[in-house]
Every structure is written in C-alpha cells, then in structure tokens.
Short mmCIF file of C-alpha atoms in Angstrom, two decimals:
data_model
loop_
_atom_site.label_atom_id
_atom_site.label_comp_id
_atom_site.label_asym_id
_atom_site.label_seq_id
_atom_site.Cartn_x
_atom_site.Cartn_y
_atom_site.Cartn_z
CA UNK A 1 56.15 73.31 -37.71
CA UNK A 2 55.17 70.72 -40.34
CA UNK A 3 51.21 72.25 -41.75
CA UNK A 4 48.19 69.70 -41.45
CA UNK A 5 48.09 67.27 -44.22
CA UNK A 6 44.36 67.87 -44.77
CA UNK A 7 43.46 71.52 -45.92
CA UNK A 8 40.04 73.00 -44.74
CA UNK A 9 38.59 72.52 -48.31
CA UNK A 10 39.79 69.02 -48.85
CA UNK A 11 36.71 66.35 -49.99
CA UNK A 12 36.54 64.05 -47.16
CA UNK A 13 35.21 61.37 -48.57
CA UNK A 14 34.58 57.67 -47.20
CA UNK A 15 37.43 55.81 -48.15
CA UNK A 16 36.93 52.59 -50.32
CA UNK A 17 38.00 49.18 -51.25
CA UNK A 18 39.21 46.02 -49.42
CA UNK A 19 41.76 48.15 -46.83
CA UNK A 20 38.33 49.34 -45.29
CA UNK A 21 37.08 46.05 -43.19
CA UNK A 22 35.11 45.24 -39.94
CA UNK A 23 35.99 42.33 -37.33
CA UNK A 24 32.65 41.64 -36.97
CA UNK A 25 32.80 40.32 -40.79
CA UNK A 26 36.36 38.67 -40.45
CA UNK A 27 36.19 37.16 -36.80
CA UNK A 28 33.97 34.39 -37.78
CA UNK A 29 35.79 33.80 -40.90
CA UNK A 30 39.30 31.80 -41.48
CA UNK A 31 39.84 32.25 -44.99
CA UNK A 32 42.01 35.35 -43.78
CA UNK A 33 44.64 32.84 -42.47
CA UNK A 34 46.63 30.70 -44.65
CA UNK A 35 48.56 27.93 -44.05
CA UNK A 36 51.69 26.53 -45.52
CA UNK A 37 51.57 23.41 -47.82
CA UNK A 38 54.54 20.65 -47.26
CA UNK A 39 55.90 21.47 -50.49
CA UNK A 40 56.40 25.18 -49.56
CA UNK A 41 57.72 23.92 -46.36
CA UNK A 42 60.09 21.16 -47.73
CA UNK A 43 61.10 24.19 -50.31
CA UNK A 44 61.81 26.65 -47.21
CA UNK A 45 63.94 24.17 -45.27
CA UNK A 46 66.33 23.47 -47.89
CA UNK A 47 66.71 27.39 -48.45
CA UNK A 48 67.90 27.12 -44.68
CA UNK A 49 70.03 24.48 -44.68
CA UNK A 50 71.69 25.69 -47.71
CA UNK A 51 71.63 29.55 -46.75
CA UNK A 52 73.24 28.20 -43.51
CA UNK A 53 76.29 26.33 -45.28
CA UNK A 54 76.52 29.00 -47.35
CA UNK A 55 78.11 30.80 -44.27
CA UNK A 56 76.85 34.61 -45.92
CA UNK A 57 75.78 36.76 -42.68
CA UNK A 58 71.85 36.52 -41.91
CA UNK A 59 71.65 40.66 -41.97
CA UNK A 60 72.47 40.48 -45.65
CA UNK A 61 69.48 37.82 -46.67
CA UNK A 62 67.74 38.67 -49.72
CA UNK A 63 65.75 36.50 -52.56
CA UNK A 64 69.18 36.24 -54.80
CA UNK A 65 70.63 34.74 -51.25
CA UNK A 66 67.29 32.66 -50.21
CA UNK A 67 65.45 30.94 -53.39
CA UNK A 68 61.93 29.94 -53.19
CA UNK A 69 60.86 29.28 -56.14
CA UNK A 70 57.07 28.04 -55.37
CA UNK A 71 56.69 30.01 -52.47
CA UNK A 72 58.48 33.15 -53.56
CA UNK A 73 55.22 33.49 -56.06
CA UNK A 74 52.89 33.24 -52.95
CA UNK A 75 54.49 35.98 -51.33
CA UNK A 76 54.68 38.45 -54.12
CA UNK A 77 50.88 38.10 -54.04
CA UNK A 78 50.85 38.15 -50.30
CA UNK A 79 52.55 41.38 -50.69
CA UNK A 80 50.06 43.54 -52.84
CA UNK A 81 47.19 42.29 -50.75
CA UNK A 82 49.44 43.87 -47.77
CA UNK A 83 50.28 46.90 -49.51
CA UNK A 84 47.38 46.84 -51.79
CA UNK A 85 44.33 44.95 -49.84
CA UNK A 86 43.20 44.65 -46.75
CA UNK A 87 46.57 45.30 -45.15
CA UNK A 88 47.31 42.19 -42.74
CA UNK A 89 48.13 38.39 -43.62
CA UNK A 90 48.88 35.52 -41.40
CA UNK A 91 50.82 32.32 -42.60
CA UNK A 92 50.63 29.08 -39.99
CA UNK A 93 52.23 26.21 -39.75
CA UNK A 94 56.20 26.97 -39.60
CA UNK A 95 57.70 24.33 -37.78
CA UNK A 96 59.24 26.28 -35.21
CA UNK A 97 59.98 23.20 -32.98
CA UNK A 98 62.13 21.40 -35.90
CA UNK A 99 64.62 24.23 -35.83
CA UNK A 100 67.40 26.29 -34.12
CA UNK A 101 67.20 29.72 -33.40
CA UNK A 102 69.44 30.67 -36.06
CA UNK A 103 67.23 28.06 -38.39
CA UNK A 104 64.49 30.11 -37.20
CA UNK A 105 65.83 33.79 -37.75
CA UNK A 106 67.37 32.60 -41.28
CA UNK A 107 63.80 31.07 -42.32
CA UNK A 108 61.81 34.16 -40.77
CA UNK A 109 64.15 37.09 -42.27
CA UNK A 110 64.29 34.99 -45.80
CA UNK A 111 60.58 35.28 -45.76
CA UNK A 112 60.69 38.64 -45.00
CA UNK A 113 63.00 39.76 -47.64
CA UNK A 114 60.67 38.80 -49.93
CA UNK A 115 58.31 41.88 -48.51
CA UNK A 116 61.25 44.56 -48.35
CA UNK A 117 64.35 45.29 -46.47
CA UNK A 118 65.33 44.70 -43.06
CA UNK A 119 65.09 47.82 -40.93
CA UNK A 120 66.21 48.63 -37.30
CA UNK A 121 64.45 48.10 -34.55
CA UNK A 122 65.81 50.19 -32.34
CA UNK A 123 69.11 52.41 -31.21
CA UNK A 124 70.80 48.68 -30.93
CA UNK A 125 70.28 48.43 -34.74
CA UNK A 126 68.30 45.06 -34.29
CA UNK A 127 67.04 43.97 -37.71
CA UNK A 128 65.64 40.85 -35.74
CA UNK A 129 63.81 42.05 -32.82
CA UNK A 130 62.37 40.24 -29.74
CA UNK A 131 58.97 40.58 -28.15
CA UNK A 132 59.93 39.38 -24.74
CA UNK A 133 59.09 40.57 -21.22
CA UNK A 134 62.53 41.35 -19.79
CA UNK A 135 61.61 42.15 -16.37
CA UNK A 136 61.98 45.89 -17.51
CA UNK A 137 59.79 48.73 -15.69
CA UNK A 138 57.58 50.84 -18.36
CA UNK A 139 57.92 53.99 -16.11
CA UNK A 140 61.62 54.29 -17.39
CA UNK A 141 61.60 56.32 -20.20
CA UNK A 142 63.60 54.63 -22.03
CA UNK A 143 61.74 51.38 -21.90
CA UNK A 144 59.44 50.55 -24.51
CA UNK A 145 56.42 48.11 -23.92
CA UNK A 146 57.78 45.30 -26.15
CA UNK A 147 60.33 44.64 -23.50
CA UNK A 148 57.31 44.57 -20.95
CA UNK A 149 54.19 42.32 -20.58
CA UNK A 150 52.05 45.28 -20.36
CA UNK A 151 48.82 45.68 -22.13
CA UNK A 152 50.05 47.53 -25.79
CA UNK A 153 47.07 50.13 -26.69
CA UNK A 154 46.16 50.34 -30.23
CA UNK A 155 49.66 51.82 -32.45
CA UNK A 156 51.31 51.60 -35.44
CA UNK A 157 55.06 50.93 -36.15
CA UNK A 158 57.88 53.38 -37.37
CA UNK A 159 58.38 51.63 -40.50
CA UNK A 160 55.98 50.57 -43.59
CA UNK A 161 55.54 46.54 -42.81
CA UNK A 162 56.07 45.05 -39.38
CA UNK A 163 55.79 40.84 -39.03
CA UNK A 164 56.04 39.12 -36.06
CA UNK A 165 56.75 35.13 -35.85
CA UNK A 166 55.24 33.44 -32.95
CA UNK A 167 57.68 31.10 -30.82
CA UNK A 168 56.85 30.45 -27.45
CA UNK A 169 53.07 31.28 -26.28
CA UNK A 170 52.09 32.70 -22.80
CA UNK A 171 50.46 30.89 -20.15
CA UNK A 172 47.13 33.21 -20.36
CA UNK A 173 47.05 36.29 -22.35
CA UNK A 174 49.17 38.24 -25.28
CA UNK A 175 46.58 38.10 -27.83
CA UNK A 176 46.98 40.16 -30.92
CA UNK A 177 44.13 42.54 -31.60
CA UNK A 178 43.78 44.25 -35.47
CA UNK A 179 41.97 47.03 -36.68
CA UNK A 180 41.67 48.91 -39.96
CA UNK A 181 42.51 52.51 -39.90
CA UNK A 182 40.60 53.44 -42.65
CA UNK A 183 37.41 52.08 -41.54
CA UNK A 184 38.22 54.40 -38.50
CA UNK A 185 38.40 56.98 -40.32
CA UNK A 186 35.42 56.11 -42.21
CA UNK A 187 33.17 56.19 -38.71
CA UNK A 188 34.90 59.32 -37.65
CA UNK A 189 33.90 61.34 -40.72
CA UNK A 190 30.27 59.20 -40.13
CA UNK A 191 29.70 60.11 -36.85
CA UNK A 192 32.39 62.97 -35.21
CA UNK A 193 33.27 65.12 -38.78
CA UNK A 194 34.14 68.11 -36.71
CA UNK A 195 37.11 66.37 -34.93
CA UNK A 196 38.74 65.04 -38.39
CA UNK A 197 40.70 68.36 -38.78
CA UNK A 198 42.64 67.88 -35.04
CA UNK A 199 43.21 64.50 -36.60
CA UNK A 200 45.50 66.16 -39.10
CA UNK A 201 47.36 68.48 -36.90
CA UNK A 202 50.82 67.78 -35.48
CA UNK A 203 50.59 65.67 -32.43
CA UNK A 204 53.92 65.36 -30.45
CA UNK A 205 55.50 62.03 -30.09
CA UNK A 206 57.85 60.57 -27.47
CA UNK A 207 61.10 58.67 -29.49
CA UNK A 208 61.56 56.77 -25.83
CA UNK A 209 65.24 57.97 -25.70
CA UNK A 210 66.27 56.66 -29.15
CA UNK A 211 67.03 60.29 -30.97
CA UNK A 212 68.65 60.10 -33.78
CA UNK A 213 71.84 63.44 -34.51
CA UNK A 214 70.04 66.75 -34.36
CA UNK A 215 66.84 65.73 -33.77
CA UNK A 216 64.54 66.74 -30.22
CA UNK A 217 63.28 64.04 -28.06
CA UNK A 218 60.21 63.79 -29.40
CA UNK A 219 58.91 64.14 -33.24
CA UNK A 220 55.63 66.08 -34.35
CA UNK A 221 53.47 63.53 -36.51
CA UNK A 222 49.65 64.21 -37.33
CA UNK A 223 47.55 60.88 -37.61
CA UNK A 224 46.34 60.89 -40.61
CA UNK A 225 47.63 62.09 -43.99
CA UNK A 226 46.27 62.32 -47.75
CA UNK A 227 49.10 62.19 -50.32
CA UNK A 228 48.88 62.06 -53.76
CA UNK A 229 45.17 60.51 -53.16
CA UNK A 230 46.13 58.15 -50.53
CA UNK A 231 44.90 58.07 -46.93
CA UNK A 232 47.92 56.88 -44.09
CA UNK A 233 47.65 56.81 -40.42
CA UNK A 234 50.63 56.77 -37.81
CA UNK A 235 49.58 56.54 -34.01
CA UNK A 236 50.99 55.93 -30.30
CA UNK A 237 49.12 57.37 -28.22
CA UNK A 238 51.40 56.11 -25.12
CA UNK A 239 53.86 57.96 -26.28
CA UNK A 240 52.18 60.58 -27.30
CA UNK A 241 50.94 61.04 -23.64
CA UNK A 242 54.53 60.38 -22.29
CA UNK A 243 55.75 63.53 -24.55
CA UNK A 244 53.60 65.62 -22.95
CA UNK A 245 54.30 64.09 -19.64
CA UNK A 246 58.09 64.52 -20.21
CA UNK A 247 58.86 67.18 -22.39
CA UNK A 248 56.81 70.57 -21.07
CA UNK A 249 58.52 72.58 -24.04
CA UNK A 250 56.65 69.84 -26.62
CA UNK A 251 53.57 71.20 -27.85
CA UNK A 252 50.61 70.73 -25.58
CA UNK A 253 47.56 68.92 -27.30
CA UNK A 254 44.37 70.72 -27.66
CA UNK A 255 40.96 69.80 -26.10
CA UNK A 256 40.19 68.77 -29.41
CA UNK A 257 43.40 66.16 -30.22
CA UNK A 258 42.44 64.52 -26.89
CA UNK A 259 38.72 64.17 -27.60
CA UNK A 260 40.03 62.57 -31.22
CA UNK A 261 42.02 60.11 -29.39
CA UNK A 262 39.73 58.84 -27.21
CA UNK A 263 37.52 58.67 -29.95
CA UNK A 264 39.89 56.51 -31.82
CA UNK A 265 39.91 54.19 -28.90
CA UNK A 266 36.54 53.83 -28.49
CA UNK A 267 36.49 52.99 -31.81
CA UNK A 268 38.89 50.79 -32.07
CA UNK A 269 38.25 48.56 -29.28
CA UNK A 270 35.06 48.02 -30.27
CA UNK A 271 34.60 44.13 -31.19
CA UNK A 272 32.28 45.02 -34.26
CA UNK A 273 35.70 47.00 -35.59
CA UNK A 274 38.46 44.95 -34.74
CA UNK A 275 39.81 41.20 -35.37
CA UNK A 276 40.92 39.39 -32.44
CA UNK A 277 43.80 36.37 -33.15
CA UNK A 278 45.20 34.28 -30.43
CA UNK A 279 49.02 33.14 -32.04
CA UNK A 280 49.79 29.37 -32.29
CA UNK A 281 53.68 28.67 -31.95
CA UNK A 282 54.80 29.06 -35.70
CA UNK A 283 52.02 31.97 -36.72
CA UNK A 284 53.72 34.62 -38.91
CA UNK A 285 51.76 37.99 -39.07
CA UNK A 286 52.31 40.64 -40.98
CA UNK A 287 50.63 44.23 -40.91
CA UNK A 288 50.90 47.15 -43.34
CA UNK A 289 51.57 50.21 -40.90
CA UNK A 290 49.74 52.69 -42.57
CA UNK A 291 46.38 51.10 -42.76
CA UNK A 292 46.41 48.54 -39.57
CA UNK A 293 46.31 49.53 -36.48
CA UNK A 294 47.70 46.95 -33.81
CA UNK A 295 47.34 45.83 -30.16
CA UNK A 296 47.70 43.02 -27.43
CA UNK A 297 46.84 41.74 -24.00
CA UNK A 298 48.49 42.00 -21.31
CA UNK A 299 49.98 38.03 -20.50
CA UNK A 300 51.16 36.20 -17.69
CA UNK A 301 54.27 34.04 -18.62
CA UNK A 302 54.93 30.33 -17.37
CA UNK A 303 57.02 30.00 -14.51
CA UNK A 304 59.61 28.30 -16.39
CA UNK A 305 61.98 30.42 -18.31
CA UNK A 306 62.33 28.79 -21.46
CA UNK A 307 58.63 28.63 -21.56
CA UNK A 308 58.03 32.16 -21.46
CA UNK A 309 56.12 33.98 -24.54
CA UNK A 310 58.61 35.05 -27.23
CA UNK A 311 58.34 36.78 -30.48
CA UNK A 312 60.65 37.70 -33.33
CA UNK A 313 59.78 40.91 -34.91
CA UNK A 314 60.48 42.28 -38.23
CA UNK A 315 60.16 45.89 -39.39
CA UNK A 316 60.40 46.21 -43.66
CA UNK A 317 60.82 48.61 -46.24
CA UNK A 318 58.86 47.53 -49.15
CA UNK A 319 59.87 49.16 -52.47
CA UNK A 320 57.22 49.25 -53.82
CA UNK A 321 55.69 50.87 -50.70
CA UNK A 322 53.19 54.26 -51.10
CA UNK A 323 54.55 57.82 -51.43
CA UNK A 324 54.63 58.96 -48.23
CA UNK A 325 54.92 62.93 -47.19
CA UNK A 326 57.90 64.63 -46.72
CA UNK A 327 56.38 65.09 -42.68
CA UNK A 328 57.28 61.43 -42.34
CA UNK A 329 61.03 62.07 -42.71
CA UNK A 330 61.96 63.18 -39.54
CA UNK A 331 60.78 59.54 -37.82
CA UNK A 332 61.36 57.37 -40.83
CA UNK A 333 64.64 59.03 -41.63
CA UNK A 334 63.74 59.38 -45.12
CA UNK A 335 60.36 58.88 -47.64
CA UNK A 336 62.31 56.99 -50.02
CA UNK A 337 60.61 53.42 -50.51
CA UNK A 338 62.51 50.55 -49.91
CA UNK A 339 64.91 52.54 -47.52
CA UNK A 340 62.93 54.42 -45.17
CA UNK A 341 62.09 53.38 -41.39
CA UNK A 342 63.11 52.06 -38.34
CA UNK A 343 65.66 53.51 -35.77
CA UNK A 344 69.13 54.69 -36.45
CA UNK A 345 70.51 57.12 -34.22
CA UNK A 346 74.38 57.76 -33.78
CA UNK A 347 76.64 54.39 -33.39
CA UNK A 348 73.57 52.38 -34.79
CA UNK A 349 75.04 48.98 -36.14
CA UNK A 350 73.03 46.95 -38.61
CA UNK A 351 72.80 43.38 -36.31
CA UNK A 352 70.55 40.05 -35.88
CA UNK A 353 70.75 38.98 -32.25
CA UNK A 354 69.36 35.72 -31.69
CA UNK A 355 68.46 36.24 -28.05
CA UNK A 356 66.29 39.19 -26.67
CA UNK A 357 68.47 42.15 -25.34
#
C-alpha cells in the first residue's frame, strides 16, 4: 500500500498565490473570461480549412500541423496561468454555428494542442470525448455520469488539463460549477486541522470497469499530495463510494476519510468558495486538475434531438506539467509530463469520434 503523502511532522502551512481564490471575489467579476478577437478568429479558420485539405488525421494535430501565429502567443500565456495561476480559463466566442463537426473537432483539438497532448478518454481510446446524455442508467457500473444527465458532485479528472467546448446548451440546467482546491485546503487546515492527515491516506477508487492489464478494479489514491513543495488534489467521491459499494475486498474508509469528505463538500458547495458559469454555445473551458475542482447541474434536454446539450471534452498532457508522485502512476499510467493520463486499458485505440458513443 502506497504511504500518505503528508508525514506527521510535515509544516502545513496555508498555501499561497493566485491558485488560492474565492467565488465570492470572481462571481461578480468577468475579467476571468476572455473572448476571441476577429483576427484570432479569421487566423483559426484558415488553420481549419487548411488543416482540413491537408487530409493529415485529426488524432495527430499538433502546432507544427495547426499554425497560429497571433493566437498561438495567447495560449502559451493562457497556459502558465493554467498551470501556473489560478488554474481555470474560459475563451468565448467560437463560432460553433459556422462549422461542421469535423470543423469543430479540428479547431477545438488544434487549440488544445497548444496546452499538451491528446489523451484518452476512456477504454474506447476517445481523444475527443462527448458530454452527452445517452439515455444510459448510472446504476450500471460501467456507466460513467458524463454519459448521464445526472447531477456531477465536485471531482477532478484522470489527467493534468481537461477542456470542454460548449455546442448545444440544455433547455434548463447543466451549469458548470468551479472551485479551488487549494483554498479548500486552506479552510480545512483553518477550521478542521485534525482531519488533514485522513486527507492524505489512500482512499479507494472505483475505475468504472475500465482496468487497464494487471491492475484491480479500483485504484488507491489519497486526495491531497505535497511533492517537491507542491500541493495536488485528485477526488471522486462517487466513485469512491461505488468502490466500497462494489468491491468488499477494497479497503473500507475510516470514520475519519468520511467526515473529510463531507467536509470537502460542504466546503465546496458553498457559494462564497466556488464560481458558478452558465456555458454559451461556443464557450471553451479549461481546468488544471490538480488545483480545480469541478461540478454541474443536473439538466433537462429539449425535446428535440439535435437540440439536446452536447459537449466535446478534452483531457491533456502538458509538458511542462508539475512533478507528480510516483502514487499517481497506477491511474495516470505513468508521472512522466507530457505523456501521462487518461485511460488505456488492453485493445485501447488512439481515435476522434465525431459523434457521442
């Protein structure tokens, strides 16, 4: 068993700088979204329509593949404020309307490469992935709530970076709820310092059926982690419940893990702590795992099928992403930056579907 990342004797200090933030400050605020100017648009449409003739496969887009000149330099700033700042950006005003699916995928994942590599999604290998309610029932294991349009409790991703590009909107409902882990952590060690250390234990973690060779169905993770003077957090706590539902050999959670988590959540719902965002059709967000916790509404979809609420969803692999533990390797496959993250389990094919699955 992997040891907590926190010894007994470690300084807990507050952490500092712009990654610690409050919704209450933000919410009534909009210089935290930033919009595209025509000239970075007219720039991105001709990298589509030339990427396109180009005929090279959309899974292998990359900067060499997708010039942007002028807004290539925004995003390598964008970037260190992700990785850097205060973790989270969002860019409005793609044209979503003006363009094909494939225009769409091609102009989202060019973006994207400009933050790090395409990871999977999932045992499908889906570099592009769809937030879509398929009709699917959460109660199957092997479901996971992205495929649902069930509530999603504050979680991180599997993977450094995760974007999503807004599409189609719901008729009520799906909005996107932020938080900042480290201001969490910040009121924990304020108010509750005795339950930091369960914080750092192993908590077991349902992989919802996607194992990859030799691993068990579920991986042990703590929450937090210091390494080499950083602080990270990783947390599900629906599938940390469904390990314990499902797997009686997993480790059970002490009195003290659970009181953390609900903690957490109390926390983290709290509108003083987190930064509510209702998408508009063309919104890209993007949210630095280890410092940004994530959520959204439930939603009830239009009637009409082609009006019903759709993502895309990219997970990336920065490289010049953190150090990360060697504890993380057995969910992100590896802790190398740049190539660590995502999903791959055996048969796992690198692919961009353009239609949810």
């Amino acid at each position: 068993m992997n040891k907590p990342s926190m010894p007994p004797n470690e300084n807990r200090s507050p952490v500092a700088g712009p990654g610690v933030w409050y919704g209450r400050d933000l919410q009534p605020r909009s210089d935290w979204i930033r919009d595209f100017s025509a000239a970075e648009l007219a720039e991105l449409d001709t990298a589509v329509r030339a990427f396109r003739a180009g005929g090279t496969p959309v899974a292998g887009i990359s900067p060499a593949s997708f010039p942007l000149p002028v807004l290539g330099r925004a995003l390598a700033g964008i970037l260190v404020d992700l990785l850097e700042g205060r973790g989270f950006a969002m860019l409005r005003g793609f044209p979503v309307d003006r363009y094909s699916r494939e225009e769409q995928a091609i102009a989202y994942m060019g973006i994207g490469s400009y933050f790090g590599k395409a990871r999977s999604q999932n045992a499908k290998g889906h570099l592009l992935g769809h937030v879509k309610d398929l009709g699917l029932d959460i109660k199957d294991p092997k479901v996971r709530y992205y495929q649902t349009s069930r509530r999603l409790e504050y979680h991180t991703d599997s993977v450094d970076m995760v974007g999503l590009l807004c599409l189609k909107t719901a008729k009520s409902g799906g909005e996107s709820f932020i938080a900042s882990s480290m201001a969490l952590y910040n009121e924990i060690l304020a108010h509750r310092p005795d339950l930091l250390p369960a914080l750092f234990e192993p908590y077991p973690t349902d992989r919802r059926g996607e194992v990859p060779e030799g691993m068990q169905p579920w991986f042990d993770m703590p929450i937090f982690h210091r390494h080499e003077g950083r602080l990270s957090c990783i947390y599900v706590r629906q599938y940390i419940e469904s390990a314990q539902q499902h797997f009686p050999e997993a480790k059970r959670l002490t009195r003290a893990q659970v009181e953390a988590m609900d903690l957490i959540d109390q926390l983290v719902n709290d509108p003083q702590i987190h930064l509510s965002m209702a998408f508009l059709p063309g919104d890209m967000q993007f949210l630095h795992n280890h410092q940004i916790l994530h959520s959204r509404n439930d939603f009830e979809n239009w009637p009409e099928p082609e009006r019903h609420r759709h993502l895309l969803r990219l997970w990336l692999a920065p490289a010049s992403a953190r150090p990360l533990p060697p504890v993380f390797a057995p969910r992100y496959g590896s802790v190398t930056p740049g190539e660590r993250g995502g999903i791959v389990v055996r048969g796992t094919t690198p692919r961009v579907p353009l239609e949810a699955e």
